[in-house]
PDB file of C-alpha atoms and ligand atoms in Angstrom:
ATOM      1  CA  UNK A   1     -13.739 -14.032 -34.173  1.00  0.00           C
ATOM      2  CA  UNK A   2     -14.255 -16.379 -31.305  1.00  0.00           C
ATOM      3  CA  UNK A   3     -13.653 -16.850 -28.043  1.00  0.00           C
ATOM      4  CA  UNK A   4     -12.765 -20.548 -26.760  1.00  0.00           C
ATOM      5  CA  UNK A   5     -13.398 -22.426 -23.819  1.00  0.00           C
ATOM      6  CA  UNK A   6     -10.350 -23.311 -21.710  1.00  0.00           C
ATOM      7  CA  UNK A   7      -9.629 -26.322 -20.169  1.00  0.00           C
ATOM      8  CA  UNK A   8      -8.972 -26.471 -16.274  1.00  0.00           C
ATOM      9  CA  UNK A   9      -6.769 -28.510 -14.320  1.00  0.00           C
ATOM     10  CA  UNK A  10      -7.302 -31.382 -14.052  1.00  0.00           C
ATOM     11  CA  UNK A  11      -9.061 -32.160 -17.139  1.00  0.00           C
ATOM     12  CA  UNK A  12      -7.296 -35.231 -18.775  1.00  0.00           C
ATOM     13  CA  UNK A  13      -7.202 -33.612 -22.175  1.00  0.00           C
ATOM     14  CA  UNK A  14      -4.776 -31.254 -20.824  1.00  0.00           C
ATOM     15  CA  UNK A  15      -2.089 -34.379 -20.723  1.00  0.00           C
ATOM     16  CA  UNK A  16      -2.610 -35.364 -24.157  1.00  0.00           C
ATOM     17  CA  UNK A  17       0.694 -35.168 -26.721  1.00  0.00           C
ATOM     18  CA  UNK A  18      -0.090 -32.763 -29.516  1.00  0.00           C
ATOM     19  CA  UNK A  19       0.819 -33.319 -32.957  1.00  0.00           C
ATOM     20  CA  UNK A  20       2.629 -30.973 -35.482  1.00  0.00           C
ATOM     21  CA  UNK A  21       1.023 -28.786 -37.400  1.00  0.00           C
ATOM     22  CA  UNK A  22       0.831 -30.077 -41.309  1.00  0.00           C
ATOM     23  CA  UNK A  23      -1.206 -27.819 -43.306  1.00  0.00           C
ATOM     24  CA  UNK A  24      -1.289 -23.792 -43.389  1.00  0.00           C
ATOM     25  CA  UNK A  25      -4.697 -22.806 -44.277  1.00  0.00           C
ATOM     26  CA  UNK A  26      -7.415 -20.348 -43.151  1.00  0.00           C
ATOM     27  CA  UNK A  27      -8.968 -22.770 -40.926  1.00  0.00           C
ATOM     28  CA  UNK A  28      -5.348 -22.347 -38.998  1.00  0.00           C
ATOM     29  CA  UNK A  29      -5.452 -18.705 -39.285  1.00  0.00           C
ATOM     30  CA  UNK A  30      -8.909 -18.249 -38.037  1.00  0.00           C
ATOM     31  CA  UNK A  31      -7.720 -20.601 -35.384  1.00  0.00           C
ATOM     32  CA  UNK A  32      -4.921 -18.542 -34.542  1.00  0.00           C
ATOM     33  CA  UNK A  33      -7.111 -15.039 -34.145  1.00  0.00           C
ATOM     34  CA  UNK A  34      -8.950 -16.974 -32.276  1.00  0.00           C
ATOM     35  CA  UNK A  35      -6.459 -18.260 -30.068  1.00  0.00           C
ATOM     36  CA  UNK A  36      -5.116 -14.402 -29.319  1.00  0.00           C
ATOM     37  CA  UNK A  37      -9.135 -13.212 -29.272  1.00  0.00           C
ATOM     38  CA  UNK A  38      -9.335 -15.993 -25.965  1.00  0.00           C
ATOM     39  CA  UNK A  39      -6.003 -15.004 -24.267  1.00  0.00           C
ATOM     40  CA  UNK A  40      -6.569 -11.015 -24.476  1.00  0.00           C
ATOM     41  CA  UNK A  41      -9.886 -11.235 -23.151  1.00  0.00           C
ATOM     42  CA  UNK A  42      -8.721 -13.797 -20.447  1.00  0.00           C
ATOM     43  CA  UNK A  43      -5.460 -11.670 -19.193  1.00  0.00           C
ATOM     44  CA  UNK A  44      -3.261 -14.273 -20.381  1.00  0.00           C
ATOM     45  CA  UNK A  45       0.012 -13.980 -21.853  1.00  0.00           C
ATOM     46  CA  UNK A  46       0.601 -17.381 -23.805  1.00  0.00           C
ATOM     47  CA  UNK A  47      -2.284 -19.686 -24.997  1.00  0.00           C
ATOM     48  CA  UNK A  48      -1.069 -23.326 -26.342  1.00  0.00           C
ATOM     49  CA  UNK A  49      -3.794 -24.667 -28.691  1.00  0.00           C
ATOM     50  CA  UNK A  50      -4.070 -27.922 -25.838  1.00  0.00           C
ATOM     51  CA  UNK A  51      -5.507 -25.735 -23.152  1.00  0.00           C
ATOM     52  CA  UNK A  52      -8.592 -25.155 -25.673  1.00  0.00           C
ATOM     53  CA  UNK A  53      -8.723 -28.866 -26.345  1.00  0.00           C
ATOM     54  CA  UNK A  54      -7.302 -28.692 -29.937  1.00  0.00           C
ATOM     55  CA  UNK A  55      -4.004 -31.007 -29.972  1.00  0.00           C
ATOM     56  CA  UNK A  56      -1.582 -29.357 -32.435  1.00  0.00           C
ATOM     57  CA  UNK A  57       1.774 -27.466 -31.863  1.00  0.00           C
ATOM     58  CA  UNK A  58       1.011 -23.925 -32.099  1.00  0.00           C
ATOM     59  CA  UNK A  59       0.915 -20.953 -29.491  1.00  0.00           C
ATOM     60  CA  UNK A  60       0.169 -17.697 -29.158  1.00  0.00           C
ATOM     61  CA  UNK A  61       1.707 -15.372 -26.914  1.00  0.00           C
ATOM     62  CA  UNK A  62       1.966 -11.558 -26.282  1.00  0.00           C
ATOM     63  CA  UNK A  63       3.552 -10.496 -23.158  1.00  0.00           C
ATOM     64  CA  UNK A  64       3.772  -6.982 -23.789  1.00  0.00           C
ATOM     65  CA  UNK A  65       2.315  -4.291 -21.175  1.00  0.00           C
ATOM     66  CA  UNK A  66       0.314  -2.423 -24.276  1.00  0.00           C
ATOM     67  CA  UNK A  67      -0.980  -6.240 -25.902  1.00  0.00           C
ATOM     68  CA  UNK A  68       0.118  -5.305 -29.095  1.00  0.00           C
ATOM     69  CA  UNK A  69       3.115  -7.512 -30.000  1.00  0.00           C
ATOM     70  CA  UNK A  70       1.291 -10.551 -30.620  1.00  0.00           C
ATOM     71  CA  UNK A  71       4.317 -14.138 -31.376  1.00  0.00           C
ATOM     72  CA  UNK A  72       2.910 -17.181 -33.135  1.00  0.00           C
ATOM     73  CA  UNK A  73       5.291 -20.201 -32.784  1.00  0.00           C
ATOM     74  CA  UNK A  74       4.008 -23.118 -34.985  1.00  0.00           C
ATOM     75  CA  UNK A  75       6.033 -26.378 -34.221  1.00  0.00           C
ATOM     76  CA  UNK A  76       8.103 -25.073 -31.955  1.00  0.00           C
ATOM     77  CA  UNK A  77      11.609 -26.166 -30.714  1.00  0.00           C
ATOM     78  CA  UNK A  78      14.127 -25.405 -28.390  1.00  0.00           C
ATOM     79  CA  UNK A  79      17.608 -25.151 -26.914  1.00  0.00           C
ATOM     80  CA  UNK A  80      19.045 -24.251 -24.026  1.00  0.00           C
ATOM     81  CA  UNK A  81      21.485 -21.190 -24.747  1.00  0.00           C
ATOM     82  CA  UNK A  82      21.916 -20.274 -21.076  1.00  0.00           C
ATOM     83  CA  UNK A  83      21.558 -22.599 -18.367  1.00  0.00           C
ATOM     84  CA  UNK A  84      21.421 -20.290 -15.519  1.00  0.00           C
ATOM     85  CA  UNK A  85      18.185 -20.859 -13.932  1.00  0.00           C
ATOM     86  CA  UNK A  86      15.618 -17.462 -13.953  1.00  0.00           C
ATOM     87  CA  UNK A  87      12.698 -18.283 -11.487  1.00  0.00           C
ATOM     88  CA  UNK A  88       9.041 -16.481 -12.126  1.00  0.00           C
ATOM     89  CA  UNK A  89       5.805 -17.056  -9.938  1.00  0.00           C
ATOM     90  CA  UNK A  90       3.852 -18.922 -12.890  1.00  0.00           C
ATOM     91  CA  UNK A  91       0.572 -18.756 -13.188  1.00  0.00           C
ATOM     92  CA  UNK A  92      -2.028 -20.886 -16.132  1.00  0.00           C
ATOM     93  CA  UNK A  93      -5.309 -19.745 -18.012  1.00  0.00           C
ATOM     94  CA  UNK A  94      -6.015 -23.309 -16.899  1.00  0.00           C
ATOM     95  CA  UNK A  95      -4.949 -23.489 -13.389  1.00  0.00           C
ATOM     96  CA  UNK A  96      -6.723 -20.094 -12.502  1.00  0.00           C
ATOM     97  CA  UNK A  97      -6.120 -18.334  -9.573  1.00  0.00           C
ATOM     98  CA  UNK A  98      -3.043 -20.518  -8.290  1.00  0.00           C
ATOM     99  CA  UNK A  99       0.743 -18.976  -8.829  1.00  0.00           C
ATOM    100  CA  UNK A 100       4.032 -20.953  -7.832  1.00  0.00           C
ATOM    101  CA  UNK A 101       7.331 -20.148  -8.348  1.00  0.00           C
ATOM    102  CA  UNK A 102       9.019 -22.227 -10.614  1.00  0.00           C
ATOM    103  CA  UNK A 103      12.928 -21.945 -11.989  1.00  0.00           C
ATOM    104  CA  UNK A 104      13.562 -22.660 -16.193  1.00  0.00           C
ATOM    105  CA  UNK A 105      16.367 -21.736 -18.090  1.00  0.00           C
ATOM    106  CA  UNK A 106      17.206 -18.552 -18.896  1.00  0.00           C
ATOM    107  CA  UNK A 107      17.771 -18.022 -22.483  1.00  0.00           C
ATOM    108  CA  UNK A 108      16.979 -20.566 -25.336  1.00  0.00           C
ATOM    109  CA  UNK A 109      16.947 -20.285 -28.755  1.00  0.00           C
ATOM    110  CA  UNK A 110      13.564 -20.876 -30.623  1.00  0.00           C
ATOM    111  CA  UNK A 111      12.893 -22.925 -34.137  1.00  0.00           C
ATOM    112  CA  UNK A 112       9.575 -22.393 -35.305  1.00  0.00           C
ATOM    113  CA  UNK A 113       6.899 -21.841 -37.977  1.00  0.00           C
ATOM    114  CA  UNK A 114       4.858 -18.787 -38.530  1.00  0.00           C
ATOM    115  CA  UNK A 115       1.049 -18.425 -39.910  1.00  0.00           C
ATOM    116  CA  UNK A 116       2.134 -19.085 -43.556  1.00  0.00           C
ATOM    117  CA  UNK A 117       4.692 -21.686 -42.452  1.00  0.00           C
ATOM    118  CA  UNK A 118       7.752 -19.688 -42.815  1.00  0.00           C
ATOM    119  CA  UNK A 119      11.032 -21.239 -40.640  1.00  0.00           C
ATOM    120  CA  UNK A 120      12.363 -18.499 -38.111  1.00  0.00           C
ATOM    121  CA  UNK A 121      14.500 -18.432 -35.391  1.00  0.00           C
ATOM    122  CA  UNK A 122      14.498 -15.995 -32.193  1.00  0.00           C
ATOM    123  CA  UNK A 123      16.218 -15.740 -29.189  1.00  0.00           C
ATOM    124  CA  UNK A 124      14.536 -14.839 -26.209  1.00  0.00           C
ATOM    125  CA  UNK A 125      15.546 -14.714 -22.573  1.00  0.00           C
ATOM    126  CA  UNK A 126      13.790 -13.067 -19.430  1.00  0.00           C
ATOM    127  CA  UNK A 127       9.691 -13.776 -19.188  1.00  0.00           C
ATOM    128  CA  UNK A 128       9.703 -14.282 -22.432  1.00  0.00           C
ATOM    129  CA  UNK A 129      12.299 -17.270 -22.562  1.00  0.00           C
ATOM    130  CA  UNK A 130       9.947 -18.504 -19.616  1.00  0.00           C
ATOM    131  CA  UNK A 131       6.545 -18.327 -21.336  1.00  0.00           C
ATOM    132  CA  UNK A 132       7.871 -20.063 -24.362  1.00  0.00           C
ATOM    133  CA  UNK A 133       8.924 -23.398 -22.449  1.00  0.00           C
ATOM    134  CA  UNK A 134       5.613 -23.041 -20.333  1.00  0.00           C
ATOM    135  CA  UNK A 135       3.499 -23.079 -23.278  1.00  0.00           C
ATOM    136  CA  UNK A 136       6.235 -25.999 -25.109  1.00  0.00           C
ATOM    137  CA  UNK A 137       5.020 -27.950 -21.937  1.00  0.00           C
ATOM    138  CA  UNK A 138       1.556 -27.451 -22.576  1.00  0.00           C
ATOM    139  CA  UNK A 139       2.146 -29.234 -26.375  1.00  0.00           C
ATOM    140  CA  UNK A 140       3.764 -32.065 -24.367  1.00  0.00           C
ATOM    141  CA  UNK A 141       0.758 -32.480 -22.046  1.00  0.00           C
ATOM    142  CA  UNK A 142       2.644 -31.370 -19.124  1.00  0.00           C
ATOM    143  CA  UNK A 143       1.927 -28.380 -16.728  1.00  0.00           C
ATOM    144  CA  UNK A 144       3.547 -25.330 -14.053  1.00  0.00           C
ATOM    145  CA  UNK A 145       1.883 -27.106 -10.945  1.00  0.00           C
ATOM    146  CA  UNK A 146       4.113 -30.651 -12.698  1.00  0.00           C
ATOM    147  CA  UNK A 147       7.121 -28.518 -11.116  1.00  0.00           C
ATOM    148  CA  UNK A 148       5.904 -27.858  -7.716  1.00  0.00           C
ATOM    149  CA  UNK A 149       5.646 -30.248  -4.607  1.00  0.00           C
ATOM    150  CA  UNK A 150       2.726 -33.245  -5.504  1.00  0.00           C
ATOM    151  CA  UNK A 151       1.348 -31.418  -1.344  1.00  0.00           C
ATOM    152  CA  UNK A 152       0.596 -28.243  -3.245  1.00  0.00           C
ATOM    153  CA  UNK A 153      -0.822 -29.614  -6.283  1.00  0.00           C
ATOM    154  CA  UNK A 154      -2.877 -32.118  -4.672  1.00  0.00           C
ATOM    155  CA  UNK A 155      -4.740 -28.810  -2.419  1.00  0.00           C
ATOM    156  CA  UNK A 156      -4.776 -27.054  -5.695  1.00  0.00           C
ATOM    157  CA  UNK A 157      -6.094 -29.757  -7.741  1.00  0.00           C
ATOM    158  CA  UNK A 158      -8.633 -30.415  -4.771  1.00  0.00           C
ATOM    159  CA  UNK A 159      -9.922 -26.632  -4.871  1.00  0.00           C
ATOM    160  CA  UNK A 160     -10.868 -26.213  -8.492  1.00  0.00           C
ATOM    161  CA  UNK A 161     -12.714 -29.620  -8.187  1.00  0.00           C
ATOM    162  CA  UNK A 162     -14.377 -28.077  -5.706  1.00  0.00           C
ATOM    163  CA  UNK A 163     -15.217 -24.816  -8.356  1.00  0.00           C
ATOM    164  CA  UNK A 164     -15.961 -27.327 -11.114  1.00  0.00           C
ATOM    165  CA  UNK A 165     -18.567 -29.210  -9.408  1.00  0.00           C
ATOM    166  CA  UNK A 166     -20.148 -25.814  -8.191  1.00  0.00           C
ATOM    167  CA  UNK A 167     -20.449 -24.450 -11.760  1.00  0.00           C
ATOM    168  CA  UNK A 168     -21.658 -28.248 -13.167  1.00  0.00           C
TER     169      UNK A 168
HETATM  170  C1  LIG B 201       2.128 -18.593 -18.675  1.00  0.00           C
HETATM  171  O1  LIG B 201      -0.001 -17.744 -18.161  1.00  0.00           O
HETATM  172  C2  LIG B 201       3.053 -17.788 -17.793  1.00  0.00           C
HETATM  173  O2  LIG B 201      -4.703 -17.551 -12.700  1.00  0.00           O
HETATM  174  C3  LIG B 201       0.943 -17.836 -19.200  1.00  0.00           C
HETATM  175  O3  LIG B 201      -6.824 -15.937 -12.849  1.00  0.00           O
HETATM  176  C4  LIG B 201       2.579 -17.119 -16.654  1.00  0.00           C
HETATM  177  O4  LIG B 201      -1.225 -16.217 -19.232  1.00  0.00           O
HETATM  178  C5  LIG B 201       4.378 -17.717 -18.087  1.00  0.00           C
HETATM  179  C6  LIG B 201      -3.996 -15.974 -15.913  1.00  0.00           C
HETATM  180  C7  LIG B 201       3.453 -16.386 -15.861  1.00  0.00           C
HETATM  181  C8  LIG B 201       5.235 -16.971 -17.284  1.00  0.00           C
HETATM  182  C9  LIG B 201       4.787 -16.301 -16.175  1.00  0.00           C
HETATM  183  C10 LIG B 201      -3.884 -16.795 -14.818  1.00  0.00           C
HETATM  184  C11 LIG B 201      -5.087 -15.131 -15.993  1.00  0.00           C
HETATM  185  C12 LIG B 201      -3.028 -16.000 -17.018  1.00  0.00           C
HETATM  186  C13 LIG B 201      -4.827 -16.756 -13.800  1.00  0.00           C
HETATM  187  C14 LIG B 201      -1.058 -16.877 -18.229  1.00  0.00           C
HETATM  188  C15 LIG B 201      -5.930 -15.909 -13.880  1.00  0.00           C
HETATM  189  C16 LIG B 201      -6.053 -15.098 -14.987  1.00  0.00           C
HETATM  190  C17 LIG B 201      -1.975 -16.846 -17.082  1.00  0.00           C
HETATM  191 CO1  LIG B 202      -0.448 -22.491 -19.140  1.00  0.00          CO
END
């Protein structure tokens, strides 16, 4: 096992589009262990394969209290099954440090693959129903601070600069 680097805001390769996921091998599994290897020892509850600069539809995401019920979505869809907004405070393995609230839909229903490729489907509402379209975003280049004013972004943007170019 491995742990990965993670990409910070606001590295460039954190916008790119990633593609889906064509062939289920070992190289994805080992990938995949990987994947829930860098988020456990990070604190994180959802990893998309972007924030590690690898730019294929897959995420991991476990957001348990024990960190033992580990979800692998593999091009991953979604719709909207309740459209009540639920807000959270967000927070990003590659925004660290910075939370903001921001309001998603409540329940959606999921199509995805697994690690052998099998179709499922889950519903999922709550924080979970939240981390899912957080980590969707990721796959589509886009990002938590996207949804919160371009004031509070800019300072937040600003301040891990500032941490990048002290750790350069
Ligand atoms: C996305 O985020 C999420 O700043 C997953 O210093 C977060 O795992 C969805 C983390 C909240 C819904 C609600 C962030 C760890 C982890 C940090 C994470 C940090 C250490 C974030
Ligand atoms: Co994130």
């Amino acid at each position: 096992m491995a742990l990965l680097p993670i990409l910070e805001f606001p590295d460039p390769r954190l916008r790119k589009v990633a593609s889906p996921v064509t062939v289920f091998d070992l190289k994805l599994e080992v990938l995949i262990d990987d994947m829930f290897e860098t988020m456990y020892d990070s604190q994180g509850i959802g990893l998309a394969a972007t924030q590690i600069d690898v730019h294929k539809r897959l995420l991991v995401i476990d957001v348990s209290e024990s960190k033992d019920s580990p979800l692998v979505f593999i091009n991953p869809s979604f719709e909207i099954i309740e459209d009540e907004l639920s807000e959270y405070d967000e927070g990003c393995l590659s925004v660290p440090g910075f939370y903001e609230t921001v309001s998603r839909p409540k329940g959606i229903k999921v199509q995805a693959q697994d690690r052998k490729g099998e179709k499922f489907e889950i519903e999922a509402e709550g924080i979970l129903a939240t981390c899912i379209q957080h980590e969707i975003d990721h796959l589509d280049g886009k990002l938590f601070v996207d949804y919160i004013s371009a004031l509070k972004r800019q300072r937040i943007r600003s301040k891990l600069e500032k941490e990048h170019k002290k750790s350069a």
